[in-house]
Amino acid sequence: NVNPSNPGKIVDFTAKEFRIENYQDQFSPYELEKNFSWKKPFDGTLFRLPLRTEHQAESSLLSKRHLSLVDTMQLLETFREEASAM
């Protein structure tokens, strides 16, 4: 149950009881990475950013905030710049 006080979760996708096929719409973007496998641990952090169009924001239970394409590109560029300095 996602809500403003519980916006996300930590998922152990290698756990025996976790079934990735139950969440294909949520996890399929990560499969674009070469040599990525849900069958083995991942040495890093995966982010799923809640980027919403105006239409998606209208029905969201978490946030009514939406981003234009320009705002989205600026946000991702800032994220890339700051991440490279870590």
GROMACS .gro file of N, CA, C and O in nm:
model
  344
    1ASN      N    1   0.083  -0.118   0.000
    1ASN     CA    2   0.000   0.000   0.000
    1ASN      C    3   0.087   0.125   0.000
    1ASN      O    4   0.148   0.159   0.099
    2VAL      N    5   0.090   0.192  -0.110
    2VAL     CA    6   0.172   0.311  -0.126
    2VAL      C    7   0.090   0.434  -0.089
    2VAL      O    8  -0.026   0.447  -0.128
    3ASN      N    9   0.151   0.522  -0.011
    3ASN     CA   10   0.088   0.648   0.026
    3ASN      C   11   0.198   0.746   0.061
    3ASN      O   12   0.315   0.709   0.067
    4PRO      N   13   0.165   0.874   0.086
    4PRO     CA   14   0.271   0.973   0.113
    4PRO      C   15   0.363   0.939   0.230
    4PRO      O   16   0.480   0.973   0.228
    5SER      N   17   0.313   0.869   0.331
    5SER     CA   18   0.401   0.834   0.443
    5SER      C   19   0.475   0.702   0.419
    5SER      O   20   0.565   0.667   0.493
    6ASN      N   21   0.439   0.629   0.316
    6ASN     CA   22   0.504   0.504   0.278
    6ASN      C   23   0.521   0.502   0.126
    6ASN      O   24   0.454   0.428   0.056
    7PRO      N   25   0.612   0.589   0.074
    7PRO     CA   26   0.620   0.606  -0.071
    7PRO      C   27   0.692   0.497  -0.148
    7PRO      O   28   0.684   0.493  -0.270
    8GLY      N   29   0.764   0.411  -0.080
    8GLY     CA   30   0.838   0.309  -0.153
    8GLY      C   31   0.880   0.196  -0.063
    8GLY      O   32   0.843   0.192   0.053
    9LYS      N   33   0.957   0.106  -0.119
    9LYS     CA   34   0.999  -0.009  -0.039
    9LYS      C   35   1.132  -0.061  -0.087
    9LYS      O   36   1.172  -0.037  -0.200
   10ILE      N   37   1.197  -0.135   0.000
   10ILE     CA   38   1.320  -0.206  -0.035
   10ILE      C   39   1.278  -0.347  -0.072
   10ILE      O   40   1.205  -0.412   0.003
   11VAL      N   41   1.325  -0.394  -0.185
   11VAL     CA   42   1.285  -0.525  -0.234
   11VAL      C   43   1.408  -0.614  -0.250
   11VAL      O   44   1.504  -0.575  -0.317
   12ASP      N   45   1.406  -0.730  -0.187
   12ASP     CA   46   1.511  -0.829  -0.208
   12ASP      C   47   1.464  -0.920  -0.321
   12ASP      O   48   1.394  -1.019  -0.299
   13PHE      N   49   1.499  -0.882  -0.445
   13PHE     CA   50   1.450  -0.957  -0.559
   13PHE      C   51   1.517  -1.091  -0.577
   13PHE      O   52   1.478  -1.170  -0.662
   14THR      N   53   1.618  -1.122  -0.495
   14THR     CA   54   1.680  -1.254  -0.501
   14THR      C   55   1.619  -1.350  -0.398
   14THR      O   56   1.653  -1.467  -0.396
   15ALA      N   57   1.529  -1.300  -0.313
   15ALA     CA   58   1.466  -1.384  -0.212
   15ALA      C   59   1.382  -1.492  -0.280
   15ALA      O   60   1.318  -1.469  -0.383
   16LYS      N   61   1.383  -1.608  -0.220
   16LYS     CA   62   1.313  -1.723  -0.278
   16LYS      C   63   1.164  -1.695  -0.300
   16LYS      O   64   1.107  -1.736  -0.401
   17GLU      N   65   1.101  -1.621  -0.208
   17GLU     CA   66   0.958  -1.597  -0.219
   17GLU      C   67   0.921  -1.484  -0.316
   17GLU      O   68   0.805  -1.467  -0.350
   18PHE      N   69   1.020  -1.408  -0.362
   18PHE     CA   70   0.992  -1.298  -0.454
   18PHE      C   71   0.974  -1.351  -0.595
   18PHE      O   72   1.057  -1.425  -0.646
   19ARG      N   73   0.866  -1.313  -0.660
   19ARG     CA   74   0.837  -1.360  -0.796
   19ARG      C   75   0.831  -1.238  -0.888
   19ARG      O   76   0.733  -1.166  -0.890
   20ILE      N   77   0.938  -1.219  -0.963
   20ILE     CA   78   0.950  -1.102  -1.050
   20ILE      C   79   0.837  -1.095  -1.152
   20ILE      O   80   0.792  -0.986  -1.188
   21GLU      N   81   0.787  -1.208  -1.195
   21GLU     CA   82   0.681  -1.206  -1.297
   21GLU      C   83   0.552  -1.141  -1.246
   21GLU      O   84   0.468  -1.099  -1.325
   22ASN      N   85   0.539  -1.130  -1.115
   22ASN     CA   86   0.422  -1.062  -1.059
   22ASN      C   87   0.433  -0.910  -1.069
   22ASN      O   88   0.336  -0.839  -1.042
   23TYR      N   89   0.551  -0.860  -1.106
   23TYR     CA   90   0.576  -0.716  -1.109
   23TYR      C   91   0.643  -0.673  -1.240
   23TYR      O   92   0.722  -0.580  -1.242
   24GLN      N   93   0.613  -0.739  -1.349
   24GLN     CA   94   0.680  -0.710  -1.476
   24GLN      C   95   0.670  -0.564  -1.516
   24GLN      O   96   0.766  -0.507  -1.567
   25ASP      N   97   0.555  -0.501  -1.494
   25ASP     CA   98   0.541  -0.361  -1.534
   25ASP      C   99   0.632  -0.269  -1.453
   25ASP      O  100   0.675  -0.164  -1.501
   26GLN      N  101   0.667  -0.308  -1.333
   26GLN     CA  102   0.752  -0.226  -1.248
   26GLN      C  103   0.901  -0.250  -1.274
   26GLN      O  104   0.981  -0.158  -1.261
   27PHE      N  105   0.938  -0.370  -1.309
   27PHE     CA  106   1.079  -0.406  -1.317
   27PHE      C  107   1.134  -0.421  -1.459
   27PHE      O  108   1.255  -0.427  -1.477
   28SER      N  109   1.051  -0.423  -1.559
   28SER     CA  110   1.100  -0.444  -1.696
   28SER      C  111   1.199  -0.338  -1.743
   28SER      O  112   1.290  -0.372  -1.819
   29PRO      N  113   1.190  -0.211  -1.703
   29PRO     CA  114   1.291  -0.114  -1.751
   29PRO      C  115   1.434  -0.149  -1.713
   29PRO      O  116   1.527  -0.116  -1.785
   30TYR      N  117   1.455  -0.218  -1.603
   30TYR     CA  118   1.589  -0.253  -1.560
   30TYR      C  119   1.652  -0.362  -1.646
   30TYR      O  120   1.773  -0.379  -1.649
   31GLU      N  121   1.570  -0.436  -1.717
   31GLU     CA  122   1.620  -0.545  -1.799
   31GLU      C  123   1.691  -0.495  -1.925
   31GLU      O  124   1.747  -0.573  -2.000
   32LEU      N  125   1.692  -0.365  -1.948
   32LEU     CA  126   1.763  -0.309  -2.062
   32LEU      C  127   1.914  -0.312  -2.042
   32LEU      O  128   1.991  -0.304  -2.137
   33GLU      N  129   1.956  -0.322  -1.918
   33GLU     CA  130   2.100  -0.324  -1.885
   33GLU      C  131   2.161  -0.457  -1.929
   33GLU      O  132   2.107  -0.564  -1.902
   34LYS      N  133   2.275  -0.450  -1.996
   34LYS     CA  134   2.344  -0.572  -2.040
   34LYS      C  135   2.385  -0.656  -1.920
   34LYS      O  136   2.425  -0.604  -1.816
   35ASN      N  137   2.378  -0.784  -1.935
   35ASN     CA  138   2.421  -0.881  -1.834
   35ASN      C  139   2.344  -0.869  -1.702
   35ASN      O  140   2.390  -0.916  -1.599
   36PHE      N  141   2.230  -0.805  -1.704
   36PHE     CA  142   2.151  -0.793  -1.582
   36PHE      C  143   2.066  -0.918  -1.565
   36PHE      O  144   2.010  -0.970  -1.661
   37SER      N  145   2.059  -0.967  -1.443
   37SER     CA  146   1.981  -1.087  -1.415
   37SER      C  147   1.911  -1.072  -1.281
   37SER      O  148   1.971  -1.028  -1.182
   38TRP      N  149   1.785  -1.109  -1.279
   38TRP     CA  150   1.709  -1.109  -1.153
   38TRP      C  151   1.744  -1.231  -1.069
   38TRP      O  152   1.700  -1.243  -0.957
   39LYS      N  153   1.826  -1.319  -1.122
   39LYS     CA  154   1.861  -1.443  -1.052
   39LYS      C  155   1.983  -1.429  -0.961
   39LYS      O  156   2.019  -1.521  -0.890
   40LYS      N  157   2.051  -1.313  -0.968
   40LYS     CA  158   2.172  -1.295  -0.887
   40LYS      C  159   2.170  -1.156  -0.822
   40LYS      O  160   2.103  -1.065  -0.872
   41PRO      N  161   2.242  -1.141  -0.713
   41PRO     CA  162   2.247  -1.010  -0.646
   41PRO      C  163   2.305  -0.903  -0.738
   41PRO      O  164   2.388  -0.930  -0.825
   42PHE      N  165   2.260  -0.780  -0.718
   42PHE     CA  166   2.309  -0.666  -0.793
   42PHE      C  167   2.393  -0.579  -0.701
   42PHE      O  168   2.347  -0.537  -0.596
   43ASP      N  169   2.517  -0.554  -0.739
   43ASP     CA  170   2.608  -0.476  -0.656
   43ASP      C  171   2.589  -0.327  -0.686
   43ASP      O  172   2.668  -0.266  -0.758
   44GLY      N  173   2.483  -0.271  -0.635
   44GLY     CA  174   2.454  -0.130  -0.660
   44GLY      C  175   2.314  -0.096  -0.613
   44GLY      O  176   2.252  -0.170  -0.537
   45THR      N  177   2.266   0.015  -0.660
   45THR     CA  178   2.133   0.063  -0.623
   45THR      C  179   2.055   0.092  -0.749
   45THR      O  180   2.106   0.154  -0.842
   46LEU      N  181   1.933   0.045  -0.753
   46LEU     CA  182   1.844   0.074  -0.865
   46LEU      C  183   1.746   0.182  -0.822
   46LEU      O  184   1.691   0.176  -0.713
   47PHE      N  185   1.726   0.279  -0.909
   47PHE     CA  186   1.630   0.385  -0.881
   47PHE      C  187   1.514   0.373  -0.978
   47PHE      O  188   1.534   0.344  -1.096
   48ARG      N  189   1.397   0.397  -0.930
   48ARG     CA  190   1.280   0.409  -1.017
   48ARG      C  191   1.218   0.543  -0.982
   48ARG      O  192   1.152   0.559  -0.879
   49LEU      N  193   1.241   0.640  -1.067
   49LEU     CA  194   1.196   0.775  -1.039
   49LEU      C  195   1.048   0.792  -1.077
   49LEU      O  196   1.008   0.750  -1.186
   50PRO      N  197   0.971   0.854  -0.992
   50PRO     CA  198   0.827   0.870  -1.018
   50PRO      C  199   0.798   0.988  -1.110
   50PRO      O  200   0.740   1.088  -1.070
   51LEU      N  201   0.842   0.979  -1.234
   51LEU     CA  202   0.819   1.086  -1.330
   51LEU      C  203   0.679   1.070  -1.388
   51LEU      O  204   0.647   0.968  -1.447
   52ARG      N  205   0.598   1.173  -1.369
   52ARG     CA  206   0.458   1.165  -1.410
   52ARG      C  207   0.425   1.273  -1.513
   52ARG      O  208   0.470   1.385  -1.503
   53THR      N  209   0.341   1.234  -1.607
   53THR     CA  210   0.282   1.333  -1.696
   53THR      C  211   0.169   1.402  -1.619
   53THR      O  212   0.130   1.356  -1.510
   54GLU      N  213   0.117   1.509  -1.673
   54GLU     CA  214   0.006   1.578  -1.607
   54GLU      C  215  -0.113   1.483  -1.589
   54GLU      O  216  -0.175   1.479  -1.484
   55HIS      N  217  -0.140   1.405  -1.691
   55HIS     CA  218  -0.252   1.309  -1.684
   55HIS      C  219  -0.230   1.204  -1.575
   55HIS      O  220  -0.321   1.170  -1.500
   56GLN      N  221  -0.109   1.150  -1.567
   56GLN     CA  222  -0.078   1.050  -1.465
   56GLN      C  223  -0.086   1.109  -1.324
   56GLN      O  224  -0.132   1.044  -1.231
   57ALA      N  225  -0.042   1.232  -1.308
   57ALA     CA  226  -0.044   1.297  -1.177
   57ALA      C  227  -0.186   1.317  -1.125
   57ALA      O  228  -0.210   1.310  -1.004
   58GLU      N  229  -0.279   1.339  -1.215
   58GLU     CA  230  -0.418   1.360  -1.174
   58GLU      C  231  -0.474   1.242  -1.096
   58GLU      O  232  -0.551   1.258  -1.002
   59SER      N  233  -0.433   1.120  -1.132
   59SER     CA  234  -0.488   1.001  -1.066
   59SER      C  235  -0.392   0.939  -0.964
   59SER      O  236  -0.422   0.836  -0.905
   60SER      N  237  -0.277   1.002  -0.942
   60SER     CA  238  -0.178   0.947  -0.849
   60SER      C  239  -0.224   0.959  -0.704
   60SER      O  240  -0.278   1.062  -0.663
   61LEU      N  241  -0.199   0.854  -0.626
   61LEU     CA  242  -0.227   0.857  -0.482
   61LEU      C  243  -0.112   0.918  -0.404
   61LEU      O  244  -0.128   0.954  -0.288
   62LEU      N  245   0.006   0.929  -0.467
   62LEU     CA  246   0.124   0.981  -0.398
   62LEU      C  247   0.145   1.129  -0.418
   62LEU      O  248   0.179   1.201  -0.324
   63SER      N  249   0.132   1.174  -0.540
   63SER     CA  250   0.165   1.313  -0.569
   63SER      C  251   0.089   1.361  -0.692
   63SER      O  252   0.074   1.288  -0.789
   64LYS      N  253   0.045   1.484  -0.686
   64LYS     CA  254  -0.021   1.546  -0.801
   64LYS      C  255   0.079   1.625  -0.885
   64LYS      O  256   0.043   1.689  -0.982
   65ARG      N  257   0.206   1.618  -0.846
   65ARG     CA  258   0.310   1.692  -0.918
   65ARG      C  259   0.344   1.622  -1.049
   65ARG      O  260   0.362   1.501  -1.054
   66HIS      N  261   0.353   1.701  -1.152
   66HIS     CA  262   0.394   1.648  -1.282
   66HIS      C  263   0.508   1.732  -1.336
   66HIS      O  264   0.531   1.843  -1.289
   67LEU      N  265   0.578   1.678  -1.431
   67LEU     CA  266   0.691   1.747  -1.492
   67LEU      C  267   0.673   1.754  -1.642
   67LEU      O  268   0.629   1.657  -1.705
   68SER      N  269   0.710   1.869  -1.697
   68SER     CA  270   0.712   1.881  -1.843
   68SER      C  271   0.835   1.805  -1.894
   68SER      O  272   0.922   1.766  -1.816
   69LEU      N  273   0.844   1.787  -2.023
   69LEU     CA  274   0.960   1.720  -2.081
   69LEU      C  275   1.087   1.799  -2.048
   69LEU      O  276   1.190   1.740  -2.012
   70VAL      N  277   1.082   1.930  -2.059
   70VAL     CA  278   1.199   2.014  -2.030
   70VAL      C  279   1.239   1.998  -1.883
   70VAL      O  280   1.356   1.980  -1.850
   71ASP      N  281   1.141   2.004  -1.792
   71ASP     CA  282   1.170   1.987  -1.649
   71ASP      C  283   1.229   1.849  -1.620
   71ASP      O  284   1.321   1.835  -1.540
   72THR      N  285   1.177   1.748  -1.686
   72THR     CA  286   1.226   1.611  -1.666
   72THR      C  287   1.371   1.601  -1.712
   72THR      O  288   1.455   1.545  -1.641
   73MET      N  289   1.401   1.656  -1.828
   73MET     CA  290   1.538   1.650  -1.879
   73MET      C  291   1.634   1.727  -1.788
   73MET      O  292   1.745   1.680  -1.762
   74GLN      N  293   1.591   1.840  -1.735
   74GLN     CA  294   1.676   1.917  -1.644
   74GLN      C  295   1.699   1.839  -1.514
   74GLN      O  296   1.810   1.837  -1.462
   75LEU      N  297   1.595   1.777  -1.463
   75LEU     CA  298   1.606   1.698  -1.340
   75LEU      C  299   1.704   1.582  -1.359
   75LEU      O  300   1.792   1.559  -1.276
   76LEU      N  301   1.691   1.510  -1.468
   76LEU     CA  302   1.779   1.396  -1.494
   76LEU      C  303   1.924   1.441  -1.516
   76LEU      O  304   2.017   1.373  -1.473
   77GLU      N  305   1.943   1.553  -1.581
   77GLU     CA  306   2.079   1.605  -1.601
   77GLU      C  307   2.142   1.644  -1.468
   77GLU      O  308   2.258   1.613  -1.441
   78THR      N  309   2.065   1.709  -1.381
   78THR     CA  310   2.115   1.744  -1.248
   78THR      C  311   2.148   1.619  -1.169
   78THR      O  312   2.253   1.611  -1.103
   79PHE      N  313   2.062   1.520  -1.176
   79PHE     CA  314   2.086   1.392  -1.106
   79PHE      C  315   2.215   1.327  -1.158
   79PHE      O  316   2.298   1.281  -1.082
   80ARG      N  317   2.234   1.327  -1.290
   80ARG     CA  318   2.354   1.269  -1.349
   80ARG      C  319   2.479   1.342  -1.302
   80ARG      O  320   2.577   1.278  -1.262
   81GLU      N  321   2.474   1.473  -1.302
   81GLU     CA  322   2.590   1.553  -1.260
   81GLU      C  323   2.624   1.526  -1.113
   81GLU      O  324   2.741   1.509  -1.078
   82GLU      N  325   2.523   1.527  -1.028
   82GLU     CA  326   2.548   1.506  -0.885
   82GLU      C  327   2.593   1.363  -0.856
   82GLU      O  328   2.678   1.342  -0.771
   83ALA      N  329   2.537   1.267  -0.927
   83ALA     CA  330   2.575   1.127  -0.906
   83ALA      C  331   2.721   1.104  -0.947
   83ALA      O  332   2.792   1.026  -0.883
   84SER      N  333   2.765   1.173  -1.052
   84SER     CA  334   2.903   1.152  -1.097
   84SER      C  335   3.004   1.208  -0.998
   84SER      O  336   3.121   1.170  -1.001
   85ALA      N  337   2.960   1.295  -0.908
   85ALA     CA  338   3.050   1.353  -0.808
   85ALA      C  339   3.054   1.270  -0.680
   85ALA      O  340   3.129   1.302  -0.588
   86MET      N  341   2.977   1.165  -0.674
   86MET     CA  342   2.973   1.082  -0.552
   86MET      C  343   3.088   0.985  -0.547
   86MET      O  344   3.138   0.938  -0.641
   0.00000   0.00000   0.00000
